[in-house]
mmCIF file of C-alpha atoms in Angstrom:
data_model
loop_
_atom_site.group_PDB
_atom_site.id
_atom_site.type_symbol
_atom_site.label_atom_id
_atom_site.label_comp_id
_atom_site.label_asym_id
_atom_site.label_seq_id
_atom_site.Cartn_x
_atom_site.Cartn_y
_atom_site.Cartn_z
ATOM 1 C CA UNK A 1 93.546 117.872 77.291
ATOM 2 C CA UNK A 2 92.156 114.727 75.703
ATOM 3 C CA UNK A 3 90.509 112.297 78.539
ATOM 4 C CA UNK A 4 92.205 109.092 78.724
ATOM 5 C CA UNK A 5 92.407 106.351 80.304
ATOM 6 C CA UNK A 6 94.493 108.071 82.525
ATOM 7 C CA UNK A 7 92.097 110.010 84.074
ATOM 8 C CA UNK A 8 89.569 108.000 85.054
ATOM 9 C CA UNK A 9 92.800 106.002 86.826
ATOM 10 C CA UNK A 10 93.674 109.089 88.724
ATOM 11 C CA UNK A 11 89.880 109.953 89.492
ATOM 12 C CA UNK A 12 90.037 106.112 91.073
ATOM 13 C CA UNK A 13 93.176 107.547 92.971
ATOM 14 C CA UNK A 14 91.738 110.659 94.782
ATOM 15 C CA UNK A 15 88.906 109.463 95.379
ATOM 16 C CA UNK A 16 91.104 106.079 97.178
ATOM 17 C CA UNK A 17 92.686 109.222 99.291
ATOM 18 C CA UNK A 18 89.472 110.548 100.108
ATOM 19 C CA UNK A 19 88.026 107.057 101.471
ATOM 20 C CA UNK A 20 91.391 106.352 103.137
ATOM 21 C CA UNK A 21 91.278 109.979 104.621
ATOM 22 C CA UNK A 22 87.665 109.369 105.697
ATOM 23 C CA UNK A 23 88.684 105.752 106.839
ATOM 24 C CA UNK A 24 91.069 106.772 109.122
ATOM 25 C CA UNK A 25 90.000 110.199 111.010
ATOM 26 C CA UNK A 26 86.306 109.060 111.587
ATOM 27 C CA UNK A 27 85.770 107.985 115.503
ATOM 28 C CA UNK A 28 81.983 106.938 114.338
ATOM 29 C CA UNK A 29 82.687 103.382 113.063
ATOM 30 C CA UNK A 30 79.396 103.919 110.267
ATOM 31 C CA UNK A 31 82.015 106.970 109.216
ATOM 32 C CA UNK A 32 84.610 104.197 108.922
ATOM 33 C CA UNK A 33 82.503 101.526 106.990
ATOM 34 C CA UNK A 34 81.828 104.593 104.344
ATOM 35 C CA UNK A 35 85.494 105.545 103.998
ATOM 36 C CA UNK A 36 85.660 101.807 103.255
ATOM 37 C CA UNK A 37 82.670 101.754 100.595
ATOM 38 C CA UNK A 38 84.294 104.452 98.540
ATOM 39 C CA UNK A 39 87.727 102.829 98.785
ATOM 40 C CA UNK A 40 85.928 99.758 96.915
ATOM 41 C CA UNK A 41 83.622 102.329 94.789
ATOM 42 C CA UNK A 42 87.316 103.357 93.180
ATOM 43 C CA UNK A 43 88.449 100.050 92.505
ATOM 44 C CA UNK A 44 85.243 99.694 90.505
ATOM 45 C CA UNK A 45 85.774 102.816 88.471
ATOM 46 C CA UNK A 46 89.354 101.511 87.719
ATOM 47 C CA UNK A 47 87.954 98.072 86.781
ATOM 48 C CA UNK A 48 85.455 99.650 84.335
ATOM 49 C CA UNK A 49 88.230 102.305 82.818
ATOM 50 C CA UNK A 50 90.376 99.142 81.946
ATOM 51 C CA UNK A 51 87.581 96.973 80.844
ATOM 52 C CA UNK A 52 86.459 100.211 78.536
ATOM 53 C CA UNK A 53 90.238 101.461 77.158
ATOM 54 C CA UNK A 54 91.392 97.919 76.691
ATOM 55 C CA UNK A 55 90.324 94.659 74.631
ATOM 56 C CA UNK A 56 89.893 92.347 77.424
ATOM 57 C CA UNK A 57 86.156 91.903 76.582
ATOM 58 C CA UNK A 58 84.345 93.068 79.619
ATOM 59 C CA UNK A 59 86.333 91.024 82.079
ATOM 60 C CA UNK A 60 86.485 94.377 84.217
ATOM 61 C CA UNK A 61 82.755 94.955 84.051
ATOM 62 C CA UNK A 62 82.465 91.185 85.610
ATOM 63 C CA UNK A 63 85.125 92.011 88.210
ATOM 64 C CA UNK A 64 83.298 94.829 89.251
ATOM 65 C CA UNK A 65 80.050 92.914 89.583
ATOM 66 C CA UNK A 66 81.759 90.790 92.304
ATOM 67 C CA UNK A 67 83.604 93.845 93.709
ATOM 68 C CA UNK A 68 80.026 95.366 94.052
ATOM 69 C CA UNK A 69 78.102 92.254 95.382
ATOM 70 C CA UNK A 70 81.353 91.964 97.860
ATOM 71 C CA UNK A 71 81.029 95.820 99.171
ATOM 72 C CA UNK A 72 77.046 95.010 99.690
ATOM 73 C CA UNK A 73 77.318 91.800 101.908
ATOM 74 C CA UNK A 74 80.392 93.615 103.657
ATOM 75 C CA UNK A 75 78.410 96.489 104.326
ATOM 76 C CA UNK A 76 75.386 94.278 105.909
ATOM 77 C CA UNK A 77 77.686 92.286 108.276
ATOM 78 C CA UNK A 78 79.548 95.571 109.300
ATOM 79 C CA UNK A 79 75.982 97.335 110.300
ATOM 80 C CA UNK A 80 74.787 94.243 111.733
ATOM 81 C CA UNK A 81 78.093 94.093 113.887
ATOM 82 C CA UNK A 82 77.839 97.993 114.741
ATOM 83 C CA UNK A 83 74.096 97.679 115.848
ATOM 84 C CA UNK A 84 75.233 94.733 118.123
ATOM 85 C CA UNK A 85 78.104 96.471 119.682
ATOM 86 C CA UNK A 86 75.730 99.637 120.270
ATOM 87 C CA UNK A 87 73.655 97.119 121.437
ATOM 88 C CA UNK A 88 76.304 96.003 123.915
ATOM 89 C CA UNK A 89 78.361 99.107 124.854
ATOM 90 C CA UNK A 90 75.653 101.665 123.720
ATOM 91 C CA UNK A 91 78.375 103.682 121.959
ATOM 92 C CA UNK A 92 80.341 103.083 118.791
ATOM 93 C CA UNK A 93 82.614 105.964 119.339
ATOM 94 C CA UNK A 94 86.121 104.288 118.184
ATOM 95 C CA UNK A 95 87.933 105.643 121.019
ATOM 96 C CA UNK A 96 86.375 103.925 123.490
ATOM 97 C CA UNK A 97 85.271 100.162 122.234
ATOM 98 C CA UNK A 98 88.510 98.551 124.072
ATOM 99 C CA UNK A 99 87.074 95.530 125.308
ATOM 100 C CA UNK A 100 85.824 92.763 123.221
ATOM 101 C CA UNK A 101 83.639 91.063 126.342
ATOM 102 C CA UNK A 102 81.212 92.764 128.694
ATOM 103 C CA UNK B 1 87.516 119.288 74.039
ATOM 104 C CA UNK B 2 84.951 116.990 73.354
ATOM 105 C CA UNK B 3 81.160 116.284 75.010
ATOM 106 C CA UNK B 4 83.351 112.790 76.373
ATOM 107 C CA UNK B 5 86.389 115.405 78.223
ATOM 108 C CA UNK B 6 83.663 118.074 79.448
ATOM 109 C CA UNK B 7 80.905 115.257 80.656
ATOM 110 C CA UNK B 8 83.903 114.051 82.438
ATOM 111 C CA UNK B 9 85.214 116.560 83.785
ATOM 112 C CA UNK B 10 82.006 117.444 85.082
ATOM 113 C CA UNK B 11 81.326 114.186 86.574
ATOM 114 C CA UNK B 12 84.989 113.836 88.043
ATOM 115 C CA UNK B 13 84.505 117.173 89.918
ATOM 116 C CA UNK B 14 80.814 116.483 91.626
ATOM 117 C CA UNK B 15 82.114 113.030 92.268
ATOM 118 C CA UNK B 16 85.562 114.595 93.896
ATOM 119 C CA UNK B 17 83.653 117.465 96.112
ATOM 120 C CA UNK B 18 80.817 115.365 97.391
ATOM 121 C CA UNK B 19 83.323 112.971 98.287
ATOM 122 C CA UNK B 20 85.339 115.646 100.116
ATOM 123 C CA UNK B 21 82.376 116.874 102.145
ATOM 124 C CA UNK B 22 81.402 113.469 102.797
ATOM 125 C CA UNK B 23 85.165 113.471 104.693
ATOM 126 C CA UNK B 24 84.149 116.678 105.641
ATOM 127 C CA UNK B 25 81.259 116.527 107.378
ATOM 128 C CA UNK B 26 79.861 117.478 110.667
ATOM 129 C CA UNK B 27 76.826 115.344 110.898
ATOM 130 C CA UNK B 28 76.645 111.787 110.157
ATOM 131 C CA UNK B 29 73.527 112.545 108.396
ATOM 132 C CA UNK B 30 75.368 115.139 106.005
ATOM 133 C CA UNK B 31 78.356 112.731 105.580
ATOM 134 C CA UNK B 32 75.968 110.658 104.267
ATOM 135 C CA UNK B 33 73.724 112.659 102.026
ATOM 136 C CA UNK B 34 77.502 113.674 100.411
ATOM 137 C CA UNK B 35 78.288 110.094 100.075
ATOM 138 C CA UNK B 36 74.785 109.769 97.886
ATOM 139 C CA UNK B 37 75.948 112.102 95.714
ATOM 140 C CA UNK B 38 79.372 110.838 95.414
ATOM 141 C CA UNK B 39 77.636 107.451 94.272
ATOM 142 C CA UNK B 40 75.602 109.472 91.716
ATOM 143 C CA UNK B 41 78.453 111.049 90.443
ATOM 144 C CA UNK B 42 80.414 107.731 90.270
ATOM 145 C CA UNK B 43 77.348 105.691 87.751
ATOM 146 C CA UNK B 44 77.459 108.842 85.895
ATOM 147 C CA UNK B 45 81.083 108.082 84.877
ATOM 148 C CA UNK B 46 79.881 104.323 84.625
ATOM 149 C CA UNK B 47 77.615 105.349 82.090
ATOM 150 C CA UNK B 48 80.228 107.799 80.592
ATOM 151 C CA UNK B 49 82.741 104.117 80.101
ATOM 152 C CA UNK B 50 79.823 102.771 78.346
ATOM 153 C CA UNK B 51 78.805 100.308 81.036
ATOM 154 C CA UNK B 52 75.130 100.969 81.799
ATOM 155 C CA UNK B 53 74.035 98.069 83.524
ATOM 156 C CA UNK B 54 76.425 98.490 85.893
ATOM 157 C CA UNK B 55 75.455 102.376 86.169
ATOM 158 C CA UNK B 56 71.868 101.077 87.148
ATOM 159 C CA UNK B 57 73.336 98.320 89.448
ATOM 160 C CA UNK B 58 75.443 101.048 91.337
ATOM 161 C CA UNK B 59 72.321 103.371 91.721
ATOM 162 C CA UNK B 60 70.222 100.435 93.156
ATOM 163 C CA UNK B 61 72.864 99.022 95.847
ATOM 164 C CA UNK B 62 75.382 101.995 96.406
ATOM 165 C CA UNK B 63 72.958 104.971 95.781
ATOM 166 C CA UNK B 64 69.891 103.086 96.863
ATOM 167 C CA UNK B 65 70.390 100.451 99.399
ATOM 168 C CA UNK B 66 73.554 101.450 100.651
ATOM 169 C CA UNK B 67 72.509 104.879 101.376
ATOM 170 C CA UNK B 68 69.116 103.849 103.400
ATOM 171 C CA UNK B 69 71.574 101.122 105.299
ATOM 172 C CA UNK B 70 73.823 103.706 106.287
ATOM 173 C CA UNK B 71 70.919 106.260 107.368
ATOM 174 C CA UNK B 72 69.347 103.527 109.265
ATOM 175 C CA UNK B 73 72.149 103.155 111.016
ATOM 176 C CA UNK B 74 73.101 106.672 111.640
ATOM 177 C CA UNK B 75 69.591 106.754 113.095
ATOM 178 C CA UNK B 76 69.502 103.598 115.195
ATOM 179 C CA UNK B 77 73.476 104.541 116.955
ATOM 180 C CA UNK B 78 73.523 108.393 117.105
ATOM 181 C CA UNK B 79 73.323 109.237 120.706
ATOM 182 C CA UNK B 80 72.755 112.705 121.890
ATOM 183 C CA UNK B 81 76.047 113.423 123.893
ATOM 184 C CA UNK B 82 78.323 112.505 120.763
ATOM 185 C CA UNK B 83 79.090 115.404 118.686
ATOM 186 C CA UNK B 84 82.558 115.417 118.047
ATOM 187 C CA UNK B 85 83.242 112.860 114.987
ATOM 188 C CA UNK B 86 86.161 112.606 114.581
ATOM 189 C CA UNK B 87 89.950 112.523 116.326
ATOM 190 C CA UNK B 88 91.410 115.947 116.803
ATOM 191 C CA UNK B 89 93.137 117.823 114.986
ATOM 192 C CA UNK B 90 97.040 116.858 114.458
ATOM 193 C CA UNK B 91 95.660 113.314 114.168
ATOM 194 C CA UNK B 92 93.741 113.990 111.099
ATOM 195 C CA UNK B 93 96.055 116.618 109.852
ATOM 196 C CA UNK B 94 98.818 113.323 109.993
ATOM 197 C CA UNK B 95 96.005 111.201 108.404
ATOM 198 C CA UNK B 96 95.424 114.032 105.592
ATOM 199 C CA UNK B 97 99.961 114.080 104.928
ATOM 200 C CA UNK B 98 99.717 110.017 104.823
ATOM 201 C CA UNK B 99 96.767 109.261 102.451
ATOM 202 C CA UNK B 100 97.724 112.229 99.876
ATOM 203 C CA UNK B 101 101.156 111.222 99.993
ATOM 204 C CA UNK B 102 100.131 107.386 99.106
ATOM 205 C CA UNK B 103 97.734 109.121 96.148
ATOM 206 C CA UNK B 104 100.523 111.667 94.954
ATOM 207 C CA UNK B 105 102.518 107.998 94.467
ATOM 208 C CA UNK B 106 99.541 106.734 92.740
ATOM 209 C CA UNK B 107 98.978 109.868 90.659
ATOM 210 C CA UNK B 108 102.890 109.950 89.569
ATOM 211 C CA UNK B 109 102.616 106.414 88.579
ATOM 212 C CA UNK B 110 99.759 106.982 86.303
ATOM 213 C CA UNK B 111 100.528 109.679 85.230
ATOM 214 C CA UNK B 112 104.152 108.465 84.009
ATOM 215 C CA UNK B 113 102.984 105.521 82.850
ATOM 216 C CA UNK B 114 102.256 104.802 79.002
ATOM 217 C CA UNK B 115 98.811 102.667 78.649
ATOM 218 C CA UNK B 116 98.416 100.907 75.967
ATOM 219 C CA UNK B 117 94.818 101.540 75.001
ATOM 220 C CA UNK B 118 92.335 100.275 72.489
ATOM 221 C CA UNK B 119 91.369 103.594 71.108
ATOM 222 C CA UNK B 120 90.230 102.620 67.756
ATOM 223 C CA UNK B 121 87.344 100.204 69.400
ATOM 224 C CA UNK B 122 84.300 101.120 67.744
ATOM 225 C CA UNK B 123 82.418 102.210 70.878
ATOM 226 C CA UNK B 124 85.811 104.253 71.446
ATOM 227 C CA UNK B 125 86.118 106.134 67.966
ATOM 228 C CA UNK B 126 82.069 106.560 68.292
ATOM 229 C CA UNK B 127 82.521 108.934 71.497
ATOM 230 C CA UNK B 128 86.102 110.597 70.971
ATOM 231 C CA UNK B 129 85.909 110.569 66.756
ATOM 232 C CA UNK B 130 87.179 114.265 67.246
ATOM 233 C CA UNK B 131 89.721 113.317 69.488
ATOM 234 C CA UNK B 132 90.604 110.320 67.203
ATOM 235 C CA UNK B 133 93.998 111.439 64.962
ATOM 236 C CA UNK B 134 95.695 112.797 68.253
ATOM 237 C CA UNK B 135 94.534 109.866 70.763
ATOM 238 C CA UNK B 136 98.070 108.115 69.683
ATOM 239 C CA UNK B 137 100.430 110.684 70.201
ATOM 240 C CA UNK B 138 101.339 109.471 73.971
ATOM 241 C CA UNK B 139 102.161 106.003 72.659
ATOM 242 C CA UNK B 140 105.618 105.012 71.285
ATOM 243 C CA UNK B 141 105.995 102.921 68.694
ATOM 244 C CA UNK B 142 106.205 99.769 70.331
ATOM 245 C CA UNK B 143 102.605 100.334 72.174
ATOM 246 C CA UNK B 144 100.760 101.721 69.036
ATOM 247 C CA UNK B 145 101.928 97.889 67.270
ATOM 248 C CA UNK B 146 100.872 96.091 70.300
ATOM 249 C CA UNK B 147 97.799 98.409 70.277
ATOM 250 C CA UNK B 148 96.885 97.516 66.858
ATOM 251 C CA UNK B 149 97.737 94.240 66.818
ATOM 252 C CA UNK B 150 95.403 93.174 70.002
ATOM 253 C CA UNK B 151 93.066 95.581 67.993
ATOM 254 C CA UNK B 152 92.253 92.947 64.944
ATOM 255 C CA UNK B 153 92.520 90.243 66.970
ATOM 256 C CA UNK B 154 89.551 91.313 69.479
ATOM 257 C CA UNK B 155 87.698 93.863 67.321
ATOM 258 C CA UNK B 156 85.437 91.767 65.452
ATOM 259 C CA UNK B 157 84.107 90.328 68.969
ATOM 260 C CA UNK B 158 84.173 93.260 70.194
ATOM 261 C CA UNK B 159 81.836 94.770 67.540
ATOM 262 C CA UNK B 160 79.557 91.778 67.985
ATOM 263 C CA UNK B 161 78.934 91.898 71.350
ATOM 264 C CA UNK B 162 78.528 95.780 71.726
ATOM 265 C CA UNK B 163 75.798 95.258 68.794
ATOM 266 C CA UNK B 164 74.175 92.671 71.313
ATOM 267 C CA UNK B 165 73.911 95.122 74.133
ATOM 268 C CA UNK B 166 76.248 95.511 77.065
ATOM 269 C CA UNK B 167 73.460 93.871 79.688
ATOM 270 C CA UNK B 168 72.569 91.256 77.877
ATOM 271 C CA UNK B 169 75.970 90.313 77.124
ATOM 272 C CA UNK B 170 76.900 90.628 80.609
ATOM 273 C CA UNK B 171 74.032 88.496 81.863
ATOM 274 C CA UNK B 172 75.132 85.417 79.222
ATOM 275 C CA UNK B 173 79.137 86.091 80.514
ATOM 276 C CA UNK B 174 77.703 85.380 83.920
ATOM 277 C CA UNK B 175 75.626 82.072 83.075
ATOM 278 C CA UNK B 176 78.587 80.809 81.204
ATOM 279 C CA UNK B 177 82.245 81.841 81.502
ATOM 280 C CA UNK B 178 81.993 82.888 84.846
ATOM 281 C CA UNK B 179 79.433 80.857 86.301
ATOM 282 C CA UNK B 180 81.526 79.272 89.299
ATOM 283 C CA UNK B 181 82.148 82.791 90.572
ATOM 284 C CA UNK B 182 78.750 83.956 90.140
ATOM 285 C CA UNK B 183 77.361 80.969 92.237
ATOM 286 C CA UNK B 184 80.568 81.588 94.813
ATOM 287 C CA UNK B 185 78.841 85.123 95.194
ATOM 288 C CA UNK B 186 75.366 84.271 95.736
ATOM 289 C CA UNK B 187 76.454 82.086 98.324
ATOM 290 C CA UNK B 188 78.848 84.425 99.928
ATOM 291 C CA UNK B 189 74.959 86.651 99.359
ATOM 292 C CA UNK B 190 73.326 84.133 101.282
ATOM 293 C CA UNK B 191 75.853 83.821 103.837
ATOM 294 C CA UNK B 192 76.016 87.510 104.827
ATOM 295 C CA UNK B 193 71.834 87.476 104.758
ATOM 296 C CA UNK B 194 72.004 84.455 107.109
ATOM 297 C CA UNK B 195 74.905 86.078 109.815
ATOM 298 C CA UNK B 196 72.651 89.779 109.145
ATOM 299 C CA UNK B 197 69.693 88.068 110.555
ATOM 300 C CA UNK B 198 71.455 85.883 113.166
ATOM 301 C CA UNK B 199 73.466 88.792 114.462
ATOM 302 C CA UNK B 200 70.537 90.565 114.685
ATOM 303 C CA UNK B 201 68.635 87.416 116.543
ATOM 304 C CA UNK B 202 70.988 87.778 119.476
ATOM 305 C CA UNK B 203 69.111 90.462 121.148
ATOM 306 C CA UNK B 204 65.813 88.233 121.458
ATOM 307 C CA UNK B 205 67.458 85.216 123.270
ATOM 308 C CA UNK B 206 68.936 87.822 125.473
ATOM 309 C CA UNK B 207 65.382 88.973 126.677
ATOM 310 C CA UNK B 208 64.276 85.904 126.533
ATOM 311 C CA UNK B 209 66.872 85.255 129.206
ATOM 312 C CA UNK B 210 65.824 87.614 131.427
ATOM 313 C CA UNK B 211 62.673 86.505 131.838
ATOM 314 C CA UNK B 212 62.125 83.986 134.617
ATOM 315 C CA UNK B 213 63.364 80.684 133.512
ATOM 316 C CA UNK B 214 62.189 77.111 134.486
ATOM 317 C CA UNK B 215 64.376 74.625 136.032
ATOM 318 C CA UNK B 216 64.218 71.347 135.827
ATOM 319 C CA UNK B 217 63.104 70.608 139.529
ATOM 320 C CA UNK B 218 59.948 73.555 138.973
ATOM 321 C CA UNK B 219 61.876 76.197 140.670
ATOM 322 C CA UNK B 220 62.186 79.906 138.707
ATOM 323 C CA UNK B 221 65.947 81.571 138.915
ATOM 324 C CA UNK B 222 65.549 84.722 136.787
ATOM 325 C CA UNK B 223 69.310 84.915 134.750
ATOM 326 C CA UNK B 224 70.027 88.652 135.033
ATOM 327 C CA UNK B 225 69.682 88.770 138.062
ATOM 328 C CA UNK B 226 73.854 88.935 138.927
ATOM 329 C CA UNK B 227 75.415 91.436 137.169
ATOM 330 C CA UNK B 228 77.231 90.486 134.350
ATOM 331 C CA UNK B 229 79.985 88.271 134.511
ATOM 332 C CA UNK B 230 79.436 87.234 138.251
ATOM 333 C CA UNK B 231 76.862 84.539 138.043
ATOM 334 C CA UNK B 232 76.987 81.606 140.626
ATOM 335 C CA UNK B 233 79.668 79.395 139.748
ATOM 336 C CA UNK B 234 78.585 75.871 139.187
ATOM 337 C CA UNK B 235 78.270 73.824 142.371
#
């Protein structure tokens, strides 16, 4: 079959599932912060499908340049925050970071 | 089938496993050596939608500085009595129903849906010019006018600025159509830098507390000294 636009939309869409799947059944919170960065990682391969199929003159190409620079300074703050609360609680096991003091 | 549907294909199925054994992993390590690969997969379809520049962007950050983030801190929090990773196992077996139902929706939705595409862009007909006399048999009527008509209007800029080069027309859309959202982002850049390095600061004014510390009058009180969250109330 003849690769569309479609495609690339429903490659976006499993690979959503996968990052949501990852997202939600990881107790490691890194495990969590990389279910997010491929949630964002398919939003950028649907920006660039529609920016390529369509006429809107790279407009999804830009989008996913701030996407991308969004997912970097996310993923900075979220280790810095992990390595404090190891820091703090010296685990980051989900299950048991209950408290938000000492 | 042309080189576009196989190189796709291809790409779509090492981007899919390594994705699946990065949920699938044991070791954090492993989960993200797949993830690596899932970000190589991912600027090889970049490249394959003729966007290059951001191919190269997505193997510096995602594939290059993402990766060594994530490893570094794998390394810095993986204590030795945590081995299970995740929940058990009717909790992920829930998460699995819930996220492929949500992407079955999705996938329906696309599927059903009829884009209206630009085929007949140049940069289109110069990968898929086999594919080219039955790329409009999934439109109706109504999209293949639309389809044309937004077609002549954008085609000749089109043409222009794929002749120019995709980076270098990307770098003059940033300094001048979307400038204000290009600064917004370098400071949201700076921003993240500045609470990275501060968040990371807190650990050196908390040995510096511990240390003996001078009082006014020339006695010492060392901080840490109560345990935490019983110091001396104030007199």
């Amino acid at each position: 079959m003849h690769v569309g636009l479609t495609h690339f939309l429903l490659l976006g869409a499993g690979l959503f599932a996968i990052g949501l799947i990852t997202m939600l059944t990881r107790r490691n919170a890194i495990g969590v912060l990389m279910g997010i960065e491929l949630i964002l990682t398919a939003s950028m391969i649907n920006f660039v499908a529609f920016s390529h199929f369509s006429n809107i003159n790279l407009g999804g190409e830009m989008n996913t340049f701030f996407v991308l620079a969004i997912a970097a300074a996310e993923a900075i703050v979220a280790v810095a925050i992990i390595l404090n609360v190891y820091r703090t609680s010296k685990t980051i096991d989900l299950r048991n970071l209950d408290q938000l003091r000492d | 089938m042309t080189v576009f549907d196989s190189t796709f294909y291809v790409l779509g199925t090492i981007t899919l496993i390594a994705a699946v054994m990065m949920a699938a992993a044991r070791t954090m390590v492993r989960s993200v050596l797949a993830l690596l690969f899932t970000f190589l997969g991912i600027a090889g379809i970049f490249v394959l939608l003729s966007a290059e520049l951001l191919a190269v962007v997505e193997l510096l950050v995602f594939a290059g500085g993402m990766t060594t983030l994530l490893l570094f801190g794998v390394a810095l929090t993986t204590s030795r009595e945590a081995t299970s990773l995740s929940y058990r196992a009717r909790y992920k077996v829930y998460c699995c129903i819930v996220s492929l139902v949500i992407a079955g929706s999705i996938g329906v939705t696309l599927w059903n849906t009829r884009w209206i595409t630009n085929s007949s862009a140049p940069w289109n007909t110069f990968l898929n010019h086999s594919a080219q006399g039955t790329s409009t048999t999934s439109k109706d009527d109504a999209g293949s006018t639309v389809a044309a008509t937004s077609t002549t209007t954008g085609n000749a800029t089109a043409e222009a600025m794929r002749s120019a080069g995709d980076s270098e027309h990307l770098g003059a859309l940033l300094l001048t159509d979307y400038l204000l959202p290009f600064e917004v982002i370098a400071f949201l850049l700076l921003v993240s830098i500045f609470g990275g390095v501060i968040m990371m600061r807190e650990e050196k004014r908390r040995v510096f507390l511990s240390r003996p510390v001078q009082e006014r009058d020339g006695s010492a009180t060392v901080m840490d000294q109560y345990p935490a969250n019983q110091y001396p109330q104030e007199a």
